[in-house]
Amino acid sequence: MSGTNGGGSITVTLDGTNKSTRLPLIPGSIGPQVADIRKLYDSVGVFTYDPGYGNTASCESKITYIDGDAGILLHRGYPIEQLAEHSNFLEVAYLLLNGDLPTPKQKAEFEMGVLRHNMVHEQLRSFYNGFRRDAHPMAVICGVVGALSAFYHDSLDINNADHRRIAAFRLIAKVPTIAAWAYKYSIGQPFMYPRNNLGYAENFLYMMGAVPPEEYKLNPVLARAMDRILILHADHEQNASTSTVRLAGSTGANPFACIAAGIASLWGPAHGGANEAVLKMLGEIGHVSNIKSFIEKVKDKNSNVRLMGFGHRVYKNYDPRAKIMAQTCHEVLEDLGIKDDPLLDLAMELEKIALDDEYFVSRKLYPNVDFYSGIILKAMGFPTSMFTVLFAVARTVGWISQWKEQVEDPSQRIGRPRQIYTGAVQRNFVPLAQRG
Ligand code: CMC
């Protein structure tokens, strides 16, 4: 197959045949044009092959734009740096869901809407008792969030705009409660109910850290850092978990089930599990003197060892979230009076060496958001197993915004990728007695 640019379309010719077709080019508001291959098979009888979807747009979206070469991340057009500096998580949630920043009245109503939904059905508490105490909290929240669809039948009709709105409120409001309870369950402490005199990030810190007999003292620096971490993880266009949510959503599945699917997809170490993996890796390296031999292992293709927190499918320059996260990391450590943290020293040295190393430079592997988030969360006292859970709390906003956009898109169809079949060609069944 050969291709030539035809201005507004690409002409594709199947070599050795007289079959050819013009593929229209679809422009986005920014970013490269996209060749529309929907008629390719009908015209020339071939499919495209793109494992990992590195060259395939699966949908149109107005929510998030990434320019990986320039290190740009925009939500509804607003640079992530400006949102992290001037906004807060619930305002960003409104923006992602609704398309524009809220007016003061819309902001107040939205915040009230989220607050009103932050408790979970009391019967849902008993789900926790079914889990072993040492269950990974991602396993717990995956199950409990999926179970929400068994409790809130009045928001399951995906074709009803009111149901979609209430489901979005419920998910954004309840996931932090469910997440904090997964942690409390794991350490055997009583579940703390949310408090409506606290902000979203504050409430999460409260439900994680408070215990009934004591007054809980909120640290404003940590609350601000938590809010920023949530903003930085809120959405990231068509990543693996968001694509999972959209694929599940394309079947008409209810939003609670779709978000549970997203949580499952986020869990893997190549995606949301990376922040947990960074801490494990730093622990395994143990000391600055071991970095050199660790880097050698990373570069050895047979070792299957990766430098966790480095590299990104889209960012081939730097991850703009990592810059903000690095700054937040220093603020948190300073506030907590952590001057010589051995893990941080190790991380900084690792970063310096990797950024100078030809292997990483030539492959454009830079620190990503997870390289620093793990260090901050550890300093804030979060157990490693909660790191990915926190990512899920934040990303719920992106998932539900993308799900809503998909359901409201009239061109939406069930997602159904094709394949290259490489198995046996047709053959006849051989009775057992005649085999072997
Ligand atoms: N350490 C060592 N080598 C790496 C790494 C890494 N972290 N990432 C990529 N490479 C190498 C890879 O071996 C390959 O080398 P070669 O061309 O010689 O075969 C080259 O770089 C390209 O890698 P790739 O696997 O084709 O890249 P990808 O776009 O498929 O993978 C990634 C992206 C994020 C899965 C990968 O960089 C990775 O595994 N990073 C570590 C895990 C991590 O930090 N994930 C968090 C991502 S950011 C949060 C999120 O959005 O979920």
Coordinates of C-alpha atoms and ligand atoms in Angstrom, one line a residue:
M1 CA 0.0 0.0 0.0
S2 CA 1.4 3.4 -0.8
G3 CA 0.0 6.8 0.2
T4 CA 0.2 10.3 -1.2
N5 CA -1.0 13.4 0.3
G6 CA -3.9 14.8 -1.7
G7 CA -4.8 17.9 0.3
G8 CA -7.8 17.2 2.4
S9 CA -7.5 13.5 1.6
I10 CA -5.0 10.8 1.2
T11 CA -5.0 8.5 -1.8
V12 CA -4.3 4.9 -0.9
T13 CA -3.3 2.5 -3.6
L14 CA -3.0 -1.2 -3.1
D15 CA 0.3 -2.1 -4.8
G16 CA 0.0 -4.5 -7.7
T17 CA -3.7 -3.9 -8.2
N18 CA -5.8 -1.2 -9.7
K19 CA -7.6 -0.7 -6.3
S20 CA -7.3 2.7 -4.7
T21 CA -9.3 4.9 -2.5
R22 CA -9.3 8.5 -1.2
L23 CA -9.3 8.7 2.6
P24 CA -10.7 12.1 3.8
L25 CA -8.6 14.0 6.3
I26 CA -10.5 15.2 9.3
P27 CA -9.0 18.3 11.0
G28 CA -9.2 18.8 14.8
S29 CA -9.3 22.3 16.3
I30 CA -5.6 21.8 17.0
G31 CA -3.2 18.9 16.3
P32 CA -2.5 16.8 13.2
Q33 CA -5.1 15.9 10.7
V34 CA -6.6 12.4 11.0
A35 CA -7.2 10.1 8.0
D36 CA -10.7 8.7 8.1
I37 CA -10.3 4.9 7.3
R38 CA -13.9 3.9 7.9
K39 CA -14.5 3.1 4.2
L40 CA -11.0 1.5 3.7
Y41 CA -12.1 -2.1 3.9
D42 CA -15.2 -1.6 1.6
S43 CA -13.0 0.2 -1.0
V44 CA -9.8 -1.9 -1.1
G45 CA -10.5 -4.9 1.0
V46 CA -7.9 -4.3 3.7
F47 CA -7.9 -3.5 7.4
T48 CA -5.4 -1.4 9.3
Y49 CA -3.2 -2.9 12.0
D50 CA -2.3 -0.8 15.0
P51 CA -1.6 -2.7 18.2
G52 CA -1.6 -0.3 21.2
Y53 CA -3.6 2.2 19.0
G54 CA -0.6 4.5 18.7
N55 CA -1.9 5.8 15.3
T56 CA -5.6 5.4 15.7
A57 CA -8.1 8.0 16.9
S58 CA -11.0 6.1 18.5
C59 CA -13.4 9.0 18.9
E60 CA -13.8 12.8 18.6
S61 CA -13.5 14.6 21.9
K62 CA -13.6 18.2 23.1
I63 CA -12.3 17.5 26.6
T64 CA -8.5 17.2 26.7
Y65 CA -5.8 18.0 24.2
I66 CA -2.2 16.8 24.5
D67 CA 0.8 17.7 22.3
G68 CA 3.3 15.2 23.5
D69 CA 6.2 16.7 21.5
A70 CA 5.7 20.1 23.0
G71 CA 4.7 18.9 26.5
I72 CA 1.3 20.6 26.3
L73 CA -1.8 19.5 28.2
L74 CA -5.0 21.4 27.9
H75 CA -8.4 20.7 29.5
R76 CA -11.2 22.4 27.5
G77 CA -8.5 24.7 26.2
Y78 CA -7.0 25.7 29.6
P79 CA -3.3 24.8 30.2
I80 CA -2.8 22.4 33.1
E81 CA -0.3 24.8 34.6
Q82 CA -3.0 27.5 34.9
L83 CA -5.6 25.1 36.3
A84 CA -3.1 23.7 38.9
E85 CA -2.1 27.3 39.9
H86 CA -5.5 29.1 40.0
S87 CA -8.3 26.5 40.1
N88 CA -9.3 23.7 42.4
F89 CA -10.3 20.1 41.8
L90 CA -14.1 20.6 41.8
E91 CA -13.9 23.5 39.5
V92 CA -11.8 21.4 37.1
A93 CA -14.4 18.6 37.5
Y94 CA -17.1 21.1 36.4
L95 CA -15.0 22.2 33.5
L96 CA -14.3 18.7 32.3
L97 CA -17.9 17.7 32.6
N98 CA -19.6 20.8 31.2
G99 CA -17.1 22.4 28.8
D100 CA -16.6 25.8 30.5
L101 CA -15.5 27.2 33.8
P102 CA -18.5 27.7 36.1
T103 CA -19.9 31.1 37.1
P104 CA -19.9 31.7 40.9
K105 CA -23.5 30.5 41.1
Q106 CA -22.8 27.4 38.9
K107 CA -19.7 26.6 41.1
A108 CA -21.7 26.8 44.3
E109 CA -24.5 24.6 42.9
F110 CA -22.0 22.1 41.6
E111 CA -20.2 21.9 44.9
M112 CA -23.4 21.5 46.8
G113 CA -24.5 18.7 44.3
V114 CA -21.3 16.8 45.0
L115 CA -21.5 17.3 48.8
R116 CA -25.1 16.0 48.8
H117 CA -24.0 12.7 47.3
N118 CA -20.9 12.0 49.3
M119 CA -22.4 9.4 51.6
V120 CA -22.9 5.8 50.4
H121 CA -25.9 3.6 51.0
E122 CA -25.5 2.2 54.5
Q123 CA -25.9 -1.3 53.2
L124 CA -22.9 -0.9 51.0
R125 CA -20.8 -0.9 54.2
S126 CA -21.3 -4.7 54.5
F127 CA -19.6 -5.3 51.2
Y128 CA -16.3 -4.4 52.9
N129 CA -16.6 -7.3 55.4
G130 CA -16.6 -9.7 52.5
F131 CA -13.0 -8.7 51.6
R132 CA -9.9 -10.1 53.4
R133 CA -8.2 -7.4 55.5
D134 CA -5.1 -7.7 53.4
A135 CA -6.9 -7.2 50.1
H136 CA -5.4 -4.6 47.8
P137 CA -7.6 -1.4 48.1
M138 CA -7.8 -1.4 44.3
A139 CA -9.5 -4.8 44.4
V140 CA -11.9 -3.4 47.0
I141 CA -12.8 -0.2 45.2
C142 CA -13.1 -2.0 41.9
G143 CA -15.8 -4.3 43.5
V144 CA -17.5 -1.6 45.6
V145 CA -17.8 0.9 42.8
G146 CA -19.2 -1.8 40.4
A147 CA -21.7 -2.6 43.2
L148 CA -23.1 1.0 43.1
S149 CA -25.2 0.0 40.1
A150 CA -27.0 -2.4 42.4
F151 CA -27.9 0.4 44.7
Y152 CA -28.8 3.4 42.6
H153 CA -31.4 2.2 40.1
D154 CA -32.7 5.7 39.6
S155 CA -29.6 6.8 37.7
L156 CA -29.0 3.9 35.4
D157 CA -30.9 5.0 32.3
I158 CA -28.0 6.2 30.1
N159 CA -30.5 7.8 27.7
N160 CA -31.9 10.1 30.4
A161 CA -29.9 13.3 30.8
D162 CA -31.0 13.6 34.5
H163 CA -29.9 10.1 35.2
R164 CA -26.5 10.8 33.6
R165 CA -26.1 14.0 35.7
I166 CA -27.0 12.3 39.0
A167 CA -24.7 9.3 38.2
A168 CA -21.9 11.8 37.6
F169 CA -22.5 13.5 40.9
R170 CA -22.7 10.2 42.7
L171 CA -19.5 8.9 41.3
I172 CA -17.4 12.0 41.8
A173 CA -18.9 12.3 45.4
K174 CA -18.8 8.7 46.5
V175 CA -15.5 7.4 45.1
P176 CA -13.4 9.3 47.8
T177 CA -15.6 7.9 50.5
I178 CA -15.4 4.3 49.1
A179 CA -11.6 4.7 48.7
A180 CA -11.0 6.1 52.2
W181 CA -13.1 3.2 53.7
A182 CA -11.0 0.7 51.8
Y183 CA -8.0 2.1 53.6
K184 CA -9.8 2.2 57.0
Y185 CA -10.9 -1.4 56.5
S186 CA -7.4 -2.6 55.7
I187 CA -6.1 -1.1 59.0
G188 CA -9.1 -2.1 61.1
Q189 CA -10.2 1.5 62.0
P190 CA -13.8 2.7 62.0
F191 CA -15.1 4.2 58.8
M192 CA -15.3 8.0 58.9
Y193 CA -18.3 9.7 57.3
P194 CA -17.7 12.7 55.1
R195 CA -18.1 16.2 56.5
N196 CA -19.8 18.9 54.5
N197 CA -17.9 21.8 56.1
L198 CA -14.7 20.5 54.3
G199 CA -13.6 20.8 50.7
Y200 CA -13.2 17.8 48.4
A201 CA -9.5 17.2 49.0
E202 CA -9.8 18.1 52.7
N203 CA -12.7 15.6 53.1
F204 CA -10.6 12.8 51.6
L205 CA -7.7 13.6 53.9
Y206 CA -10.1 13.7 56.8
M207 CA -11.8 10.4 56.0
M208 CA -8.3 8.8 55.6
G209 CA -6.7 10.3 58.6
A210 CA -9.3 11.0 61.3
V211 CA -10.4 8.7 64.1
P212 CA -13.5 9.2 66.2
P213 CA -11.9 9.9 69.6
E214 CA -9.7 12.7 68.4
E215 CA -10.1 16.1 66.8
Y216 CA -8.6 15.9 63.3
K217 CA -6.2 18.8 62.4
L218 CA -6.1 19.6 58.7
N219 CA -2.8 20.8 57.3
P220 CA -3.7 23.4 54.7
V221 CA -0.4 22.8 52.7
L222 CA -1.2 19.1 52.5
A223 CA -4.8 19.8 51.6
R224 CA -3.6 22.1 48.8
A225 CA -1.1 19.5 47.6
M226 CA -3.8 16.9 47.6
D227 CA -6.1 19.1 45.6
R228 CA -3.3 19.7 43.1
I229 CA -2.5 16.0 42.8
L230 CA -6.2 15.4 42.0
I231 CA -6.2 18.2 39.4
L232 CA -3.1 16.7 37.7
H233 CA -4.7 13.3 37.5
A234 CA -8.2 14.4 36.5
D235 CA -8.1 13.5 32.8
H236 CA -5.6 12.6 30.1
E237 CA -7.6 12.0 27.0
Q238 CA -7.8 8.5 25.5
N239 CA -5.4 6.6 27.9
A240 CA -5.9 2.9 28.6
S241 CA -8.4 3.3 31.4
T242 CA -10.4 6.0 29.7
S243 CA -10.5 3.9 26.5
T244 CA -11.7 1.0 28.7
V245 CA -14.5 3.1 30.1
R246 CA -15.5 4.2 26.6
L247 CA -15.3 0.7 25.2
A248 CA -17.5 -0.6 28.1
G249 CA -19.8 2.5 27.7
S250 CA -20.1 1.8 23.9
T251 CA -22.2 -1.3 24.7
G252 CA -24.7 0.8 26.7
A253 CA -23.5 -0.5 30.1
N254 CA -24.4 1.7 33.1
P255 CA -21.9 4.4 34.3
F256 CA -21.1 2.7 37.6
A257 CA -20.1 -0.6 35.7
C258 CA -18.1 1.4 33.2
I259 CA -16.1 3.3 35.9
A260 CA -15.4 0.0 37.7
A261 CA -14.0 -1.3 34.4
G262 CA -11.8 1.9 34.2
I263 CA -10.5 1.2 37.8
A264 CA -9.5 -2.3 36.8
S265 CA -7.6 -1.0 33.8
L266 CA -5.9 1.7 35.8
W267 CA -4.5 -0.8 38.2
G268 CA -1.7 -2.1 36.0
P269 CA 1.9 -1.0 36.6
A270 CA 2.2 0.5 33.1
H271 CA -0.6 2.9 33.9
G272 CA -2.0 4.0 37.3
G273 CA 0.0 1.4 39.2
A274 CA 3.2 3.1 38.2
N275 CA 3.3 5.5 41.2
E276 CA 3.2 2.5 43.5
A277 CA 5.8 0.7 41.4
V278 CA 8.2 3.8 41.6
L279 CA 8.3 3.5 45.4
K280 CA 8.8 -0.3 45.2
M281 CA 11.7 0.3 42.7
L282 CA 13.3 2.9 44.9
G283 CA 13.1 0.5 47.8
E284 CA 14.7 -2.2 45.8
I285 CA 17.5 0.0 44.6
G286 CA 18.0 0.9 48.3
H287 CA 21.0 3.2 48.0
V288 CA 22.5 5.7 45.6
S289 CA 25.5 3.4 45.1
N290 CA 23.3 0.8 43.5
I291 CA 21.9 3.2 40.8
K292 CA 24.5 2.4 38.2
S293 CA 23.9 -1.4 38.3
F294 CA 20.2 -0.8 38.3
I295 CA 20.4 1.4 35.2
E296 CA 22.4 -1.3 33.5
K297 CA 19.7 -3.8 34.3
V298 CA 17.1 -1.4 32.8
K299 CA 19.1 -1.1 29.6
D300 CA 19.4 -4.9 29.3
K301 CA 16.5 -6.0 27.1
N302 CA 16.5 -9.5 28.6
S303 CA 16.0 -8.2 32.1
N304 CA 12.4 -7.0 31.6
V305 CA 13.2 -4.2 34.2
R306 CA 11.9 -0.7 33.4
L307 CA 12.7 2.5 35.1
M308 CA 9.2 3.1 36.6
G309 CA 8.0 6.7 36.5
F310 CA 9.9 7.3 33.2
G311 CA 8.5 7.3 29.7
H312 CA 5.1 8.0 28.3
R313 CA 3.2 6.9 25.3
V314 CA 2.4 10.4 24.3
Y315 CA 4.9 12.8 26.0
K316 CA 8.2 12.6 24.1
N317 CA 9.5 15.8 25.4
Y318 CA 8.5 16.1 29.1
D319 CA 5.3 15.5 31.0
P320 CA 4.0 19.0 32.0
R321 CA 2.3 17.4 35.0
A322 CA 5.6 16.1 36.3
K323 CA 7.0 19.6 36.5
I324 CA 4.1 20.8 38.7
M325 CA 4.3 17.6 40.7
A326 CA 8.1 18.1 41.3
Q327 CA 7.4 21.6 42.6
T328 CA 4.5 20.4 44.8
C329 CA 6.8 17.6 46.0
H330 CA 9.3 20.1 47.3
E331 CA 6.6 22.2 49.0
V332 CA 5.2 19.2 50.8
L333 CA 8.6 18.0 52.0
E334 CA 9.5 21.5 53.2
D335 CA 6.3 21.8 55.1
L336 CA 6.7 18.5 56.7
G337 CA 10.3 19.3 57.5
I338 CA 11.7 16.4 55.5
K339 CA 15.1 17.7 54.5
D340 CA 17.2 14.6 53.9
D341 CA 14.8 12.0 52.8
P342 CA 16.9 9.0 51.5
L343 CA 14.2 8.0 49.0
L344 CA 14.0 11.5 47.6
D345 CA 17.8 11.8 47.3
L346 CA 17.7 8.5 45.5
A347 CA 14.9 9.6 43.2
M348 CA 16.7 12.9 42.4
E349 CA 20.0 11.1 41.7
L350 CA 18.2 8.5 39.5
E351 CA 16.5 11.3 37.6
K352 CA 19.8 13.1 37.0
I353 CA 21.6 10.0 35.8
A354 CA 18.7 8.9 33.5
L355 CA 18.3 12.3 32.0
D356 CA 22.0 12.2 30.9
D357 CA 22.1 8.7 29.7
E358 CA 22.0 8.1 26.0
Y359 CA 19.6 5.1 26.3
F360 CA 16.9 7.4 27.9
V361 CA 17.7 10.5 25.9
S362 CA 17.6 8.8 22.5
R363 CA 14.2 7.1 23.4
K364 CA 12.9 10.4 24.8
L365 CA 12.2 8.9 28.2
Y366 CA 11.5 11.6 30.7
P367 CA 10.1 11.5 34.3
N368 CA 6.3 11.3 34.1
V369 CA 3.7 12.4 36.7
D370 CA 4.1 9.2 38.7
F371 CA 7.8 9.6 39.3
Y372 CA 7.0 12.4 41.9
S373 CA 3.5 11.6 43.0
G374 CA 4.6 8.5 44.8
I375 CA 7.2 10.4 46.8
I376 CA 4.7 13.1 47.8
L377 CA 2.1 10.6 48.8
K378 CA 4.6 8.7 50.9
A379 CA 5.7 11.9 52.7
M380 CA 2.0 12.7 53.4
G381 CA 1.7 9.3 55.1
F382 CA -0.3 7.4 52.5
P383 CA 0.5 3.7 52.3
T384 CA 1.9 2.6 49.0
S385 CA -1.1 0.5 48.2
M386 CA -3.3 3.6 48.3
F387 CA -1.4 5.5 45.6
T388 CA -3.2 4.1 42.6
V389 CA -6.5 4.4 44.5
L390 CA -5.9 8.1 44.8
F391 CA -5.3 8.2 41.0
A392 CA -8.7 6.5 40.6
V393 CA -10.4 9.1 42.8
A394 CA -9.1 11.9 40.6
R395 CA -9.6 10.1 37.3
T396 CA -13.2 9.3 38.0
V397 CA -13.9 12.9 36.9
G398 CA -12.2 12.3 33.6
W399 CA -13.8 8.9 33.1
I400 CA -17.3 10.1 33.7
S401 CA -16.8 13.3 31.6
Q402 CA -15.6 11.1 28.7
W403 CA -18.4 8.6 29.2
K404 CA -21.0 11.4 29.2
E405 CA -19.5 12.9 26.0
Q406 CA -19.6 9.5 24.3
V407 CA -23.1 8.7 25.3
E408 CA -24.2 12.2 24.0
D409 CA -22.4 11.7 20.7
P410 CA -24.9 10.8 18.0
S411 CA -22.2 9.0 15.9
Q412 CA -21.3 6.7 18.8
R413 CA -21.3 2.9 17.9
I414 CA -20.3 -0.1 19.8
G415 CA -16.5 -0.5 20.0
R416 CA -15.4 -3.5 18.1
P417 CA -11.7 -3.8 16.9
R418 CA -10.7 -6.2 14.2
Q419 CA -7.7 -8.6 14.3
I420 CA -5.2 -10.3 12.1
Y421 CA -6.0 -14.0 12.6
T422 CA -2.8 -16.0 12.8
G423 CA -4.3 -19.3 14.1
A424 CA -4.9 -22.6 12.4
V425 CA -6.8 -22.6 9.1
Q426 CA -10.1 -24.6 9.0
R427 CA -9.6 -28.3 9.8
N428 CA -11.8 -31.2 10.7
F429 CA -12.5 -32.5 14.2
V430 CA -10.6 -35.7 15.1
P431 CA -12.3 -38.1 17.5
L432 CA -10.3 -38.5 20.8
A433 CA -9.5 -42.2 20.2
Q434 CA -7.8 -41.3 16.9
R435 CA -5.5 -38.6 18.5
G436 CA -1.9 -38.9 19.7
Ligands
CMC1 N1 12.4 2.2 31.2 C1 13.2 1.6 30.3 N2 13.0 1.6 29.0 C2 11.8 2.1 28.6 C3 10.9 2.7 29.5 C4 11.2 2.7 30.8 N3 10.4 3.2 31.8 N4 9.8 3.1 28.8 C5 10.0 2.8 27.5 N5 11.3 2.2 27.4 C6 12.0 1.9 26.1 C7 11.4 0.6 25.6 O1 12.1 -0.6 26.0 C8 11.5 0.8 24.1 O2 12.9 0.6 23.8 P1 13.3 -0.1 22.3 O3 12.9 0.9 21.3 O4 14.8 -0.2 22.4 O5 12.6 -1.4 22.2 C9 11.3 2.3 23.9 O6 11.7 2.9 25.2 C10 9.9 2.6 23.6 O7 9.0 2.1 24.6 P2 7.6 1.5 24.3 O8 7.3 0.4 25.3 O9 7.3 1.3 22.9 O10 6.7 2.8 24.8 P3 5.2 2.8 25.1 O11 4.7 4.1 24.6 O12 4.6 1.6 24.6 O13 5.2 2.7 26.7 C11 4.9 3.4 28.9 C12 4.8 3.8 27.5 C13 4.5 4.5 29.8 C14 4.1 2.1 29.2 C15 6.4 3.0 29.2 O14 7.2 4.1 29.0 C16 6.6 2.4 30.6 O15 6.5 1.2 30.8 N6 7.0 3.3 31.6 C17 7.2 2.9 33.0 C18 5.8 2.8 33.6 C19 5.3 4.2 33.9 O16 5.9 5.0 34.5 N7 4.0 4.4 33.6 C20 3.3 5.6 33.9 C21 2.8 6.4 32.7 S1 2.3 8.0 33.2 C22 0.9 7.8 34.0 C23 -0.2 7.3 33.2 O17 -0.7 8.1 32.3 O18 -0.8 6.2 33.4

